[in-house]
GROMACS .gro file of C-alpha atoms in nm:
model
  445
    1UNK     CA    1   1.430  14.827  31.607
    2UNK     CA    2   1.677  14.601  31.421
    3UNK     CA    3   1.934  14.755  31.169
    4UNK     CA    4   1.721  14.764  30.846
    5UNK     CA    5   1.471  14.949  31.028
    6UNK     CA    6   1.705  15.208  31.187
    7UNK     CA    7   1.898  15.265  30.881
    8UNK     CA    8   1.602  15.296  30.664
    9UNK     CA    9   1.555  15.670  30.845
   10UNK     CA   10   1.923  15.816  30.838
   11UNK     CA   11   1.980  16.037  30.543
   12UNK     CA   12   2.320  15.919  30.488
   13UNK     CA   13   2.450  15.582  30.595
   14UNK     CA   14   2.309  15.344  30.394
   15UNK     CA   15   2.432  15.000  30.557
   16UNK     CA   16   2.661  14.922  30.857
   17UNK     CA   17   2.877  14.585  30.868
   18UNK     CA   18   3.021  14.484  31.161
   19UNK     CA   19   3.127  14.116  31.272
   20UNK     CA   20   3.381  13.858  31.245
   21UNK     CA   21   3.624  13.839  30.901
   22UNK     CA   22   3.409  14.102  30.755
   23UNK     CA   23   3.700  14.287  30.611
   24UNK     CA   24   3.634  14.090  30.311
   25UNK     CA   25   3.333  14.265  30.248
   26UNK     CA   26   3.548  14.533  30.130
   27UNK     CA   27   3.537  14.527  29.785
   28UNK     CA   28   3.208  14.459  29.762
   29UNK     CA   29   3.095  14.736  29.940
   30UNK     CA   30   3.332  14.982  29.749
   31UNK     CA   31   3.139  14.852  29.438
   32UNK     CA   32   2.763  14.883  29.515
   33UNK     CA   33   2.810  15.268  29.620
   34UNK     CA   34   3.137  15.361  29.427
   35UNK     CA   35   3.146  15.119  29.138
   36UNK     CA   36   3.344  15.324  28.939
   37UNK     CA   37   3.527  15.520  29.182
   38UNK     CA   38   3.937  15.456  29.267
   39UNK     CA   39   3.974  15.403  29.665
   40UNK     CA   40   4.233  15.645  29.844
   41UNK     CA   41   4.303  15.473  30.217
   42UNK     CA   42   4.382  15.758  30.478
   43UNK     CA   43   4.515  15.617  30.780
   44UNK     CA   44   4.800  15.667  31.026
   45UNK     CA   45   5.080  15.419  31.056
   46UNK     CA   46   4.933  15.195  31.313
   47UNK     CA   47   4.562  15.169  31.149
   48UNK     CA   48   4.687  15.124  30.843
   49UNK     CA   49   4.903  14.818  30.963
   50UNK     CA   50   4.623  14.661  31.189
   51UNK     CA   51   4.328  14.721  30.864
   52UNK     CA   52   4.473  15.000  30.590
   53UNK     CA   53   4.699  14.716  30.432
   54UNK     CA   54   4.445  14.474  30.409
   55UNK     CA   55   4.212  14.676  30.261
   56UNK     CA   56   4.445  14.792  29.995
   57UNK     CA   57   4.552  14.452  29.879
   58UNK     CA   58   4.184  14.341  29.904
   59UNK     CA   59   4.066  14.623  29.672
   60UNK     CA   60   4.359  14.559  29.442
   61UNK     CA   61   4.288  14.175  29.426
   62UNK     CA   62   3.933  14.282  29.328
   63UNK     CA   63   3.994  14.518  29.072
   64UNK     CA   64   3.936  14.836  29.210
   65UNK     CA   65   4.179  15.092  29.143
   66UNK     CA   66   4.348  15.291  29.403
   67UNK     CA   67   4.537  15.592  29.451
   68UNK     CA   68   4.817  15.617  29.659
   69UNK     CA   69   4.710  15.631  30.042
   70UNK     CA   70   4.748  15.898  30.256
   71UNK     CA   71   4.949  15.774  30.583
   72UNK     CA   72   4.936  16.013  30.895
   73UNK     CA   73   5.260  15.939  31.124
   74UNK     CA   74   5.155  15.769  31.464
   75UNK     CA   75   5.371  16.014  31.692
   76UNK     CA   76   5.302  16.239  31.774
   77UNK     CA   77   4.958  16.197  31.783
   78UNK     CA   78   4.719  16.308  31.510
   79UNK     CA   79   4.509  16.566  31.622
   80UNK     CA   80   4.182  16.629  31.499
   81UNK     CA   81   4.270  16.960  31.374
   82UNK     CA   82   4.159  17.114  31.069
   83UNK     CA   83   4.463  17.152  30.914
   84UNK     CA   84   4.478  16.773  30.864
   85UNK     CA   85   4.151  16.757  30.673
   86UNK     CA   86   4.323  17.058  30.426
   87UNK     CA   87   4.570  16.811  30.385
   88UNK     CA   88   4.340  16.565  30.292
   89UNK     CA   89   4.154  16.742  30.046
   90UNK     CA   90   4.480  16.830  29.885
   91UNK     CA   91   4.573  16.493  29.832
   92UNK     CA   92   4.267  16.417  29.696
   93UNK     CA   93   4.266  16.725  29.488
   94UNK     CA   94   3.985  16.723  29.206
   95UNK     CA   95   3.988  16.425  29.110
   96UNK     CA   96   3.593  16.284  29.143
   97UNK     CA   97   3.659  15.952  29.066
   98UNK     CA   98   3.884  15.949  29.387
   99UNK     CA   99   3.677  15.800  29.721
  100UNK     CA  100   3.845  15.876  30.028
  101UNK     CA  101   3.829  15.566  30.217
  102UNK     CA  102   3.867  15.633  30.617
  103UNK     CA  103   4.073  15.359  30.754
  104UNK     CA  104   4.061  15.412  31.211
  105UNK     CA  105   3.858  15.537  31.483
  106UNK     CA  106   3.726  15.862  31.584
  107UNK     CA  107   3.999  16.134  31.434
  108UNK     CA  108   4.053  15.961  31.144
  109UNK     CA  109   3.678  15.938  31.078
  110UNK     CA  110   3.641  16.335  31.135
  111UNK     CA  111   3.909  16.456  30.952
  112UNK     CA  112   3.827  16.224  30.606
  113UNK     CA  113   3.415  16.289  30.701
  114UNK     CA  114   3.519  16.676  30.709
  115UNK     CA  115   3.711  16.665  30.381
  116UNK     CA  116   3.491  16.441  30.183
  117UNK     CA  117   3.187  16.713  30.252
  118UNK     CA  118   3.404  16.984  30.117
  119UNK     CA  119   3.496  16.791  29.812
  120UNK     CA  120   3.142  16.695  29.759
  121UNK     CA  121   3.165  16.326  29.796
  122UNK     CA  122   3.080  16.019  30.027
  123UNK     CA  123   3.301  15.788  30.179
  124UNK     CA  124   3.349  15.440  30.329
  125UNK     CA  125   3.466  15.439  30.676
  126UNK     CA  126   3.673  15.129  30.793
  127UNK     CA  127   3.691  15.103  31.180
  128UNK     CA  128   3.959  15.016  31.377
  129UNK     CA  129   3.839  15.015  31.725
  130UNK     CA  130   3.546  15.046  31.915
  131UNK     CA  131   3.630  15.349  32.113
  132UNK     CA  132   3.377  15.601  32.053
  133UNK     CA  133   3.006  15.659  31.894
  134UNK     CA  134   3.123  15.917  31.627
  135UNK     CA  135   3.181  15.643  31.312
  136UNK     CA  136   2.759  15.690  31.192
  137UNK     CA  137   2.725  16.027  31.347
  138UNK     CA  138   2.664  16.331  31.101
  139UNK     CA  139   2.907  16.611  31.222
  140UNK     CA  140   3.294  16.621  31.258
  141UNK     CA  141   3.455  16.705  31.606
  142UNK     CA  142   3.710  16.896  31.505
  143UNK     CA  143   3.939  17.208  31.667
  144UNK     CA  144   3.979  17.520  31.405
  145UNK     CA  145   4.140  17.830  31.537
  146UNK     CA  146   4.198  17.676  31.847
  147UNK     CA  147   3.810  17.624  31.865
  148UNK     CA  148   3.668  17.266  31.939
  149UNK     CA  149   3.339  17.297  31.777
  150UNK     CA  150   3.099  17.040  31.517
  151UNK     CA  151   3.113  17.092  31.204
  152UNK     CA  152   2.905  17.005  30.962
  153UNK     CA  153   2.943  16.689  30.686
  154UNK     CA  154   2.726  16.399  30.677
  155UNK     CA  155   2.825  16.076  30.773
  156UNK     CA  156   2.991  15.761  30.584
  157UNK     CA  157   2.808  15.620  30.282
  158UNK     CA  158   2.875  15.289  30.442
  159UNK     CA  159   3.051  15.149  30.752
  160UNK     CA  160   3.278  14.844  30.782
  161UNK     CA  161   3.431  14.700  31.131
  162UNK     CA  162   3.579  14.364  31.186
  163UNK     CA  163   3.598  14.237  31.526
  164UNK     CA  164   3.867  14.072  31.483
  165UNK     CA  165   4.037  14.395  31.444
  166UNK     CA  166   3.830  14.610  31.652
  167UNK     CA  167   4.006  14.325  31.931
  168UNK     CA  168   4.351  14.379  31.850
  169UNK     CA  169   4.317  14.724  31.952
  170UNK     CA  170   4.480  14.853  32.268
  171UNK     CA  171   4.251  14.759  32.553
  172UNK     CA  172   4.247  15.169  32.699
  173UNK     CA  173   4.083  15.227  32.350
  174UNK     CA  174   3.765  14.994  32.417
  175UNK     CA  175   3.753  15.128  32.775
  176UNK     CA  176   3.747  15.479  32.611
  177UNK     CA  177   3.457  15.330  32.377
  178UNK     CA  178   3.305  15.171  32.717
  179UNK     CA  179   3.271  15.550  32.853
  180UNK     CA  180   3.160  15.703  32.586
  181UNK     CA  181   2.918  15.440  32.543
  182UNK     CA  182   2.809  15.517  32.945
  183UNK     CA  183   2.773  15.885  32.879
  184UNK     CA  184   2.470  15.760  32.718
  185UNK     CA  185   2.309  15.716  33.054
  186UNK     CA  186   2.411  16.100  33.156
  187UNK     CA  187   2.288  16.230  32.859
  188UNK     CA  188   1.931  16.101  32.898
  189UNK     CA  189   1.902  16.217  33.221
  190UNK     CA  190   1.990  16.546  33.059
  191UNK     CA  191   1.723  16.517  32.775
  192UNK     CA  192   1.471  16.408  33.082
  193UNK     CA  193   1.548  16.715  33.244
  194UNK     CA  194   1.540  16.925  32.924
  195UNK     CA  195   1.204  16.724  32.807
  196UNK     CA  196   1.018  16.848  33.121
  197UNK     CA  197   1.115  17.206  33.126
  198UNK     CA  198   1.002  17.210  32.818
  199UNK     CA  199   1.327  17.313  32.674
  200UNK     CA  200   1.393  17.002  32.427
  201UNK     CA  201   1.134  16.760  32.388
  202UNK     CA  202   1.252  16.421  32.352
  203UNK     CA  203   1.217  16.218  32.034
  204UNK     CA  204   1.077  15.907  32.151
  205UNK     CA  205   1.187  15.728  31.820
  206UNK     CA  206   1.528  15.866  31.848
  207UNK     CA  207   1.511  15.757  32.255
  208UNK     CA  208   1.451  15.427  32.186
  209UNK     CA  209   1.739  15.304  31.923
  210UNK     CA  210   1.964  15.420  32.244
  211UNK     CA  211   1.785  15.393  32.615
  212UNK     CA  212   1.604  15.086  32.628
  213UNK     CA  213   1.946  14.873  32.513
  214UNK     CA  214   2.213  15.033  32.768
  215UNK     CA  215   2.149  14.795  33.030
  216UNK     CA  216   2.236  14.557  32.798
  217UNK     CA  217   2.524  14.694  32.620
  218UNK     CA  218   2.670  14.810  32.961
  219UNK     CA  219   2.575  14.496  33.141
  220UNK     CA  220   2.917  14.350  33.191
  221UNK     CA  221   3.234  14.588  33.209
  222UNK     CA  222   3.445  14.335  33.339
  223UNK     CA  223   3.420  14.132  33.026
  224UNK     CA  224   3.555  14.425  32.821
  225UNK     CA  225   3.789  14.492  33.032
  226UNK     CA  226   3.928  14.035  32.974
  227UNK     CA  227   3.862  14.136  32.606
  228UNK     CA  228   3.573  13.926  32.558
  229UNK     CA  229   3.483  13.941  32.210
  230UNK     CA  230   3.104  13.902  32.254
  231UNK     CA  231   3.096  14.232  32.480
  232UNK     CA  232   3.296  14.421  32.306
  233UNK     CA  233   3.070  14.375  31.943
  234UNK     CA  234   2.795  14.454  32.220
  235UNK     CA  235   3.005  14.785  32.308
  236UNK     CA  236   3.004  14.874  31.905
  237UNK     CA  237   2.675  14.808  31.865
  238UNK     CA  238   2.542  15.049  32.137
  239UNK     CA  239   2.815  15.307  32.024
  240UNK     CA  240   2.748  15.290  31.629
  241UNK     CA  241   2.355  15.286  31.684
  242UNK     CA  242   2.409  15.625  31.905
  243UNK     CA  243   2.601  15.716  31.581
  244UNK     CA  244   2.250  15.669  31.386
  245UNK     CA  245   2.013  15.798  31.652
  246UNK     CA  246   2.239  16.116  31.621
  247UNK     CA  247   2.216  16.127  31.258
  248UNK     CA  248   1.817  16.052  31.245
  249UNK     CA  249   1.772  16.375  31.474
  250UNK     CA  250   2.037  16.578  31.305
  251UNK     CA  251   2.186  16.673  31.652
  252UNK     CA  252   2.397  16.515  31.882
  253UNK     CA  253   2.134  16.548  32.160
  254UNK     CA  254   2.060  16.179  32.150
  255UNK     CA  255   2.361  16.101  32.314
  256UNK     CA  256   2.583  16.360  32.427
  257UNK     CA  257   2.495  16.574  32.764
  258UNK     CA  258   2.684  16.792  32.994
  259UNK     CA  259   2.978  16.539  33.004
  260UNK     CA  260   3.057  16.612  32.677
  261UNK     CA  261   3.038  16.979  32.731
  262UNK     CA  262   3.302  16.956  33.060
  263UNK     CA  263   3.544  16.730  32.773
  264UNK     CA  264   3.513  17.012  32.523
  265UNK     CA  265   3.635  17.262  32.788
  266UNK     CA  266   3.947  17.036  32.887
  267UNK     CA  267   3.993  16.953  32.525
  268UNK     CA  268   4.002  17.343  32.460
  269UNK     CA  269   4.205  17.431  32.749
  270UNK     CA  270   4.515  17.217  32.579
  271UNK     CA  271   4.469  16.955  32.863
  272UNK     CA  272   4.755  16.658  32.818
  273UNK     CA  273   4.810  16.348  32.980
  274UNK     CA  274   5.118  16.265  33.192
  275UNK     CA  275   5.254  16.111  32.859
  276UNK     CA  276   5.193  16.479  32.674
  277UNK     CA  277   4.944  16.387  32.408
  278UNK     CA  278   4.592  16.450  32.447
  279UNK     CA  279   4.369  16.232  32.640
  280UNK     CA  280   4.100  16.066  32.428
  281UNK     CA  281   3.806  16.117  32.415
  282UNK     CA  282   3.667  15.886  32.595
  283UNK     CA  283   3.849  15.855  32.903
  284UNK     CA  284   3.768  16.236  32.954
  285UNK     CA  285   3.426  16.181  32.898
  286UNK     CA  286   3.446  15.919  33.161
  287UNK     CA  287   3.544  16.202  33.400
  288UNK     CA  288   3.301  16.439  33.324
  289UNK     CA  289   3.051  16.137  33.369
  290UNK     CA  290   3.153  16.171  33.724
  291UNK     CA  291   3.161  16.466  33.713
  292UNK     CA  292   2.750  16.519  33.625
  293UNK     CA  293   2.688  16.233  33.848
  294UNK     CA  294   2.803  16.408  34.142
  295UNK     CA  295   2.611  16.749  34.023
  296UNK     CA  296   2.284  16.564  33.946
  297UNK     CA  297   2.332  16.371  34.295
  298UNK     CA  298   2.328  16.744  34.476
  299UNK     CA  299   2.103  16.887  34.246
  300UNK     CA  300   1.848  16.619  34.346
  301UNK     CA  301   1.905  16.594  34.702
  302UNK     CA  302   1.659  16.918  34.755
  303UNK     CA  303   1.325  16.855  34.809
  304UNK     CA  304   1.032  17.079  34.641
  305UNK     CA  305   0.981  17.293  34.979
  306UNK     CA  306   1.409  17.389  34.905
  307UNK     CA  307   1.319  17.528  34.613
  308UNK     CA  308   1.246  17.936  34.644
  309UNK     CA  309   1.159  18.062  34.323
  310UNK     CA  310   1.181  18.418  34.433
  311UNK     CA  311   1.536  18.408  34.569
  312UNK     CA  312   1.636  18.201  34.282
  313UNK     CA  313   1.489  18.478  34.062
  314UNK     CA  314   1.641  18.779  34.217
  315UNK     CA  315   1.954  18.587  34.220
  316UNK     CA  316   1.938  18.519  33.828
  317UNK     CA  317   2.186  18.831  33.649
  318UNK     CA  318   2.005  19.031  33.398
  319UNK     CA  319   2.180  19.001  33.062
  320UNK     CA  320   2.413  19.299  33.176
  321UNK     CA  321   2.547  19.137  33.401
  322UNK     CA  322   2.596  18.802  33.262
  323UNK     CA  323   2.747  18.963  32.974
  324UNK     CA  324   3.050  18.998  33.202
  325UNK     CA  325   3.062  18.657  33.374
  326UNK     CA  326   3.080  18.521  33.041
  327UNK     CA  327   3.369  18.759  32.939
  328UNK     CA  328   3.540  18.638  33.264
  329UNK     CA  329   3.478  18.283  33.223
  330UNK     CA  330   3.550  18.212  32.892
  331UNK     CA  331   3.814  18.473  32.785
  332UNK     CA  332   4.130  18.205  32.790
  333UNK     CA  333   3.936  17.987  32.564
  334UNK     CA  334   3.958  18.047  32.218
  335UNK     CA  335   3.691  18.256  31.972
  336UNK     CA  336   3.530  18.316  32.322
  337UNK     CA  337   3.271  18.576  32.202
  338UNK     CA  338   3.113  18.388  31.991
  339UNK     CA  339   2.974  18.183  32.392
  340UNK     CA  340   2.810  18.537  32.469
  341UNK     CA  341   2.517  18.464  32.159
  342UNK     CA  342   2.479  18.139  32.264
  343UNK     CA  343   2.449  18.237  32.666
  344UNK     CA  344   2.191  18.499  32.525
  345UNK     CA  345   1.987  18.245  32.312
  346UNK     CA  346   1.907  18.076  32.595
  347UNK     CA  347   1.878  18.343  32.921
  348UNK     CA  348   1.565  18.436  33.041
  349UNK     CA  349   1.358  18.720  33.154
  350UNK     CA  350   1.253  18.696  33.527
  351UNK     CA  351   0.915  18.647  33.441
  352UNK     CA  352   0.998  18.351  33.208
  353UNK     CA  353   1.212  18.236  33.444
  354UNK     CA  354   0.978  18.226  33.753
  355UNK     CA  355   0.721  18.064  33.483
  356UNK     CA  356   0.961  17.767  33.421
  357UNK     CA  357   1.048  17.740  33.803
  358UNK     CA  358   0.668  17.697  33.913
  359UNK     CA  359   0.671  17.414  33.644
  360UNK     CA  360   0.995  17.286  33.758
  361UNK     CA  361   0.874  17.313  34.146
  362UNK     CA  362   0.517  17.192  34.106
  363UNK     CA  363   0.656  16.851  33.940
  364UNK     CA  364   1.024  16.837  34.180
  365UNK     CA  365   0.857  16.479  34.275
  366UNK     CA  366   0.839  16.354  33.899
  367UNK     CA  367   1.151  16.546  33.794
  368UNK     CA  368   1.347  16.353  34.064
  369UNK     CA  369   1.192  16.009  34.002
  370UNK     CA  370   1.242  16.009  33.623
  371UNK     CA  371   1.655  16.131  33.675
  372UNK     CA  372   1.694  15.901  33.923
  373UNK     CA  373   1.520  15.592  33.753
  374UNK     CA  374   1.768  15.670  33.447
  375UNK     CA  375   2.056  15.688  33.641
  376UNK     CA  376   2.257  15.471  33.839
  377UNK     CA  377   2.367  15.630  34.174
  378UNK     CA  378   2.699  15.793  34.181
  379UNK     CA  379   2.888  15.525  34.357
  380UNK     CA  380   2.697  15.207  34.119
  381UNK     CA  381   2.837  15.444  33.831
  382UNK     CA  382   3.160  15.531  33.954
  383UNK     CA  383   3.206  15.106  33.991
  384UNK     CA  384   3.076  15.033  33.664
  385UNK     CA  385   3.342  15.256  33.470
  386UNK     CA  386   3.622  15.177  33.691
  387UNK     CA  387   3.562  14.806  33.646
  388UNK     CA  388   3.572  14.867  33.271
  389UNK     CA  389   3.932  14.995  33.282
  390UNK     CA  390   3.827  15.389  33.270
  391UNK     CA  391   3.941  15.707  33.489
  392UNK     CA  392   3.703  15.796  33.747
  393UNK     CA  393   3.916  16.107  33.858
  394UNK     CA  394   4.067  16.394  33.769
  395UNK     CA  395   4.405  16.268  33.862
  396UNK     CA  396   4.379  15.984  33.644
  397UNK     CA  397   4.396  16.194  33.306
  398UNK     CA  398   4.656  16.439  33.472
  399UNK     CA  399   4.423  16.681  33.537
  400UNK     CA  400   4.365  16.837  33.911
  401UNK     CA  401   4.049  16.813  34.056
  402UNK     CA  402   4.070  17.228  34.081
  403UNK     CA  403   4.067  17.261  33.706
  404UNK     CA  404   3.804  16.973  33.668
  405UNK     CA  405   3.560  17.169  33.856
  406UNK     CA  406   3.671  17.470  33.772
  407UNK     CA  407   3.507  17.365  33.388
  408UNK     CA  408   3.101  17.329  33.538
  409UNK     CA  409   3.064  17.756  33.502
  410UNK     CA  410   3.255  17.733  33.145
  411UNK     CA  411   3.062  17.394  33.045
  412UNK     CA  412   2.734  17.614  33.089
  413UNK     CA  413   2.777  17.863  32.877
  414UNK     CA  414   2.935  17.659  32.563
  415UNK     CA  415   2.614  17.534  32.404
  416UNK     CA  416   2.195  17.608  32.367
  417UNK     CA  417   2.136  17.281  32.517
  418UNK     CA  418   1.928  17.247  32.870
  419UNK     CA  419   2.136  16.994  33.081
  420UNK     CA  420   2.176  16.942  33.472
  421UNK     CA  421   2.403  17.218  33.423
  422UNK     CA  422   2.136  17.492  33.291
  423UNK     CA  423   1.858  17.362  33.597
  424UNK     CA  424   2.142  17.412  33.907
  425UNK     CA  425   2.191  17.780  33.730
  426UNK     CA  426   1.874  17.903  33.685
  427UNK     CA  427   1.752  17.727  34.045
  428UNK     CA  428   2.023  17.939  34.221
  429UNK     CA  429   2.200  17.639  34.363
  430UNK     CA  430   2.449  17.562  34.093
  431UNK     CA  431   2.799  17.747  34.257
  432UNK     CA  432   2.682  17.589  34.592
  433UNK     CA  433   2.645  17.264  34.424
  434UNK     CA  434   3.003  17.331  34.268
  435UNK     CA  435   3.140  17.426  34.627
  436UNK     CA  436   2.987  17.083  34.744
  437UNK     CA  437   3.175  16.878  34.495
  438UNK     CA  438   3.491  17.063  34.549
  439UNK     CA  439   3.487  16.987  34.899
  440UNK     CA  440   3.322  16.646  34.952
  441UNK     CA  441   3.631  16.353  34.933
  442UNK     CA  442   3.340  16.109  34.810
  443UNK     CA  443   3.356  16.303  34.450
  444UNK     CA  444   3.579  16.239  34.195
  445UNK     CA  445   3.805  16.030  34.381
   0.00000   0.00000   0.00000
């Protein structure tokens, strides 16, 4: 599907410009959606000097009034905390005429999309880099009370993204694009598996604005990596149509699976890097990529005859029992009741259990086939991201490869969402499969 088509179905954004010297486009934008509104830029101190000043002297050449912009200081880092978006709706105040105008990448974006829900308004979001899928995406990423969780808020009116710009962003920041772009590739092996235990069909329209193009998009991580400017528009297409497949479904299903979930836990855990801010997004992602790879390559190493559905149900913990593992798993993490509803939305009773297993056994062959025709093999994956200029272990975002696996248990019980993790669990192989990965050098090295 080309653009028109694709953003003819989202309920929100209503057109998405991206190429070279559109910056201009500005104005013009501001004044088909907004055309009375006055234009408040929130950025922090480096966004706001690579696009936030340009856009403010743009809109003032063109009429449009503005209010004075809200600059977030560059160190330390701005977290995508709640308290920031308070702070944005304070500035903002009351005012209606006032549109906040979102001037960076993926915190920025949140924090303003957050805010501008809350004050009842759209928004136009200028990009900065292409470093993750979150610019089109309805929902804000965002920690409150220690809690990273997705909050609801549509997403920008309109979206804007030079490449010009998007280029003179630091090259760590398109690799962290590049892996969250690859996560992609993870998280439709998760639908797969979710669409054939009949847990989450998939949305074949939905599937198809993101699948069929990752070869493509992904086809060349060594240009990215030289800054070629023709890859990396390729790297913000695939990233801001996952942004609109999201937004289409209303979930982030389309293109976020168990990696995402191991990042959340890391992210929630008050993992740094070695420099003492918080590793983005993407590059954790990247890990937890590896991370699924490696389950998914034990997971689907058994054969159908492995597979004994009676042990596996005797072995499953009645809700009782789980009750506690969950208390013991997630405790350190903040709000961590609020994981024992969602473990209990989705456990099972042994006889819907063994139901699902005699599915899952009786079509092993197909299962395996589908995963594995999805995605590359461990090591071809591993290359890829690598190549691109992202971490491929633990070590790499200052994190021990201890605590990385330590997060597959926790990862499980964080969200209703079948992935790879959800089929190793309720087979009965999922803390062998953990043990495996701990102990086999060719992981997450």
């Amino acid at each position: 599907m080309k653009f028109d088509q694709i953003l003819s179905q989202t309920k929100d954004t209503d057109e998405l410009i991206f190429g070279e010297g559109v910056i201009d486009k500005c104005p013009e934008c501001f004044k088909t959606y907004w055309p009375q509104g006055t234009a408040m830029i929130v950025a922090d101190e480096n966004t706001w000097a690579a696009a936030g000043m340009t856009a403010e002297n743009l809109f003032g050449s063109a009429g449009i009034k503005t209010a004075p912009p809200l600059i977030f200081n560059a160190q330390p880092r701005l977290q995508a905390d709640y308290t920031n978006t308070r702070a944005i709706k304070e500035r903002i105040g009351q005012n209606r005429k006032i549109i906040p105008v979102s001037v960076g990448s993926g915190t920025i974006n949140d924090l303003v999309k957050r805010a501008a829900f809350e004050l009842d308004r759209t928004y136009l979001c200028i990009g900065t880099a292409a470093s993750m899928d979150g610019y089109c995406s309805s929902g804000a990423a965002l920690t409150r009370n220690g809690r990273k969780q997705t909050m609801e808020c549509p997403a920008p009116k309109a979206v804007i993204a030079d490449t010009r710009i998007l280029g003179t962003a630091p090259p760590e920041a398109s690799a962290a694009g590049f892996g969250d772009l690859a996560s992609k590739l993870t998280a439709g092996a998760d639908w797969i598996i979710a669409d054939f235990t009949g847990a989450d069909p998939i949305d074949l329209n939905v599937w198809n604005i993101i699948q069929p193009n990752l070869d493509k998009w992904l086809d060349a991580p060594e240009a990215l990596a030289a800054g070629k400017s023709e890859k990396l528009s390729d790297v913000f297409e695939g990233l801001n149509l996952s942004g609109l497949a999201m937004q289409i479904l209303g979930r982030s299903r389309a293109a976020s699976g168990a990696e995402h979930l191991l990042s959340h836990i890391w992210e929630m855990s008050g993992h740094l890097g070695a420099d003492g801010n918080p590793v983005s997004h993407g590059f954790q992602v990247s890990v937890g990529i590896c991370c699924v790879s490696a389950l998914m390559t034990e997971v689907f190493s058994l054969n159908a005859d492995d597979i004994d559905i009676e042990t596996a149900v005797a072995a499953y913990p009645p809700w009782e029992r789980r009750t506690v593992e969950i208390e013991q798993l997630m405790e350190n993490l903040p709000s961590w009741r609020e994981y024992i509803e969602i473990c209990r939305q989705k456990h099972l009773d042994q006889q819907q259990l063994r139901t699902r297993l005699i599915r899952i056994k009786a079509g092993w062959g197909e299962l395996k086939s589908k995963v594995e025709a999805k995605l590359p093999d461990y090591d071809k994956l591993r290359q890829m991201l690598k190549t691109a200029g992202c971490p491929v272990s633990p070590e790499e975002i200052n994190m021990s490869r201890k605590t990385a696996v330590s997060a597959f248990a926790k990862a499980q019980c964080m969200r209703n969402r079948y992935t790879i993790l959800d089929l190793a669990y309720e087979l009965g192989v999922f803390f062998n499969c953990i043990e495996n990965i701990r102990n086999n050098n060719k992981y997450l090295n």
